[in-house]
Each structure stands twice: as C-alpha cells, then as structure tokens.
C-alpha cells in the first residue's frame, strides 16, 4: 500500500513561541499538500525511521507523534 505522509520535525532547540507559530502554519501546509494519509509530528530525530513512520501513519495508531 502506498501512503502519502507529511512529517513535521521540530528540534529540541526551537523555542515555544516558534513551535506555536509553526503549528499555526501547519494547517495551511496540509491543505496545499492534500490529499495525504497521515500527518506526523516528530520531536526526536533519532527515532525518525521508516519503521516508526509506518507504525505512526496507520489510521489506528492513535498518536501520530514521534517523541
């Protein structure tokens, strides 16, 4: 199965204000890049791998956050 997945990565050095601004812009980005099957927020680049993306992009996964 092919899935289009959008991954947003915000590193640990990003301030809370910048994170909030980026979250506000995500809706516009998702509309431009639609249709897609899942949106994943990634906060830990070390855990960002194909296996984790497949797990988190499943509709029944619950959380779509890689921490």
mmCIF file of C-alpha atoms in Angstrom:
data_model
loop_
_atom_site.group_PDB
_atom_site.id
_atom_site.type_symbol
_atom_site.label_atom_id
_atom_site.label_comp_id
_atom_site.label_asym_id
_atom_site.label_seq_id
_atom_site.Cartn_x
_atom_site.Cartn_y
_atom_site.Cartn_z
ATOM 1 C CA UNK A 1 0.000 0.000 0.000
ATOM 2 C CA UNK A 2 1.270 3.469 -0.876
ATOM 3 C CA UNK A 3 0.691 6.264 1.629
ATOM 4 C CA UNK A 4 1.465 9.956 1.407
ATOM 5 C CA UNK A 5 2.688 11.003 4.835
ATOM 6 C CA UNK A 6 3.658 14.507 5.944
ATOM 7 C CA UNK A 7 6.313 14.643 8.653
ATOM 8 C CA UNK A 8 6.906 17.819 10.645
ATOM 9 C CA UNK A 9 10.123 17.898 12.625
ATOM 10 C CA UNK A 10 10.727 20.414 15.407
ATOM 11 C CA UNK A 11 14.031 20.081 17.204
ATOM 12 C CA UNK A 12 14.627 20.490 20.916
ATOM 13 C CA UNK A 13 16.266 23.894 20.436
ATOM 14 C CA UNK A 14 13.128 25.512 18.996
ATOM 15 C CA UNK A 15 11.501 27.980 21.373
ATOM 16 C CA UNK A 16 7.885 27.528 22.482
ATOM 17 C CA UNK A 17 6.859 30.667 20.589
ATOM 18 C CA UNK A 18 8.367 29.406 17.327
ATOM 19 C CA UNK A 19 6.759 25.989 17.860
ATOM 20 C CA UNK A 20 3.363 27.644 18.288
ATOM 21 C CA UNK A 21 3.847 29.713 15.109
ATOM 22 C CA UNK A 22 4.834 26.628 13.130
ATOM 23 C CA UNK A 23 1.811 24.717 14.459
ATOM 24 C CA UNK A 24 -0.414 27.574 13.284
ATOM 25 C CA UNK A 25 1.063 27.324 9.771
ATOM 26 C CA UNK A 26 0.698 23.541 9.583
ATOM 27 C CA UNK A 27 -2.971 23.722 8.621
ATOM 28 C CA UNK A 28 -2.146 25.770 5.526
ATOM 29 C CA UNK A 29 0.669 23.400 4.557
ATOM 30 C CA UNK A 30 -1.601 20.373 4.960
ATOM 31 C CA UNK A 31 -4.208 21.973 2.679
ATOM 32 C CA UNK A 32 -1.639 22.716 -0.024
ATOM 33 C CA UNK A 33 -0.187 19.204 0.156
ATOM 34 C CA UNK A 34 -3.509 17.374 0.329
ATOM 35 C CA UNK A 35 -4.666 14.729 -0.116
ATOM 36 C CA UNK A 36 -2.452 12.833 2.286
ATOM 37 C CA UNK A 37 -2.971 9.827 4.502
ATOM 38 C CA UNK A 38 -1.319 10.981 7.712
ATOM 39 C CA UNK A 39 0.473 13.849 9.390
ATOM 40 C CA UNK A 40 3.198 13.020 11.879
ATOM 41 C CA UNK A 41 4.864 15.396 14.323
ATOM 42 C CA UNK A 42 8.429 14.381 15.116
ATOM 43 C CA UNK A 43 10.325 15.754 18.105
ATOM 44 C CA UNK A 44 13.144 13.194 18.241
ATOM 45 C CA UNK A 45 15.141 12.882 15.030
ATOM 46 C CA UNK A 46 16.950 9.793 16.324
ATOM 47 C CA UNK A 47 13.656 7.863 16.335
ATOM 48 C CA UNK A 48 12.627 9.020 12.851
ATOM 49 C CA UNK A 49 12.942 5.939 10.666
ATOM 50 C CA UNK A 50 10.810 4.073 8.122
ATOM 51 C CA UNK A 51 9.558 1.569 10.685
ATOM 52 C CA UNK A 52 8.330 4.298 13.043
ATOM 53 C CA UNK A 53 6.713 6.267 10.199
ATOM 54 C CA UNK A 54 4.831 3.147 9.040
ATOM 55 C CA UNK A 55 3.667 2.478 12.593
ATOM 56 C CA UNK A 56 2.534 6.063 13.256
ATOM 57 C CA UNK A 57 0.918 6.568 9.837
ATOM 58 C CA UNK A 58 -1.540 3.727 10.417
ATOM 59 C CA UNK A 59 -5.031 5.204 11.000
ATOM 60 C CA UNK A 60 -5.494 3.003 14.070
ATOM 61 C CA UNK A 61 -2.165 4.091 15.582
ATOM 62 C CA UNK A 62 -3.758 6.613 17.928
ATOM 63 C CA UNK A 63 -0.925 9.078 18.435
ATOM 64 C CA UNK A 64 0.811 10.472 15.360
ATOM 65 C CA UNK A 65 3.741 11.850 17.347
ATOM 66 C CA UNK A 66 7.292 10.539 17.382
ATOM 67 C CA UNK A 67 8.852 11.595 20.679
#
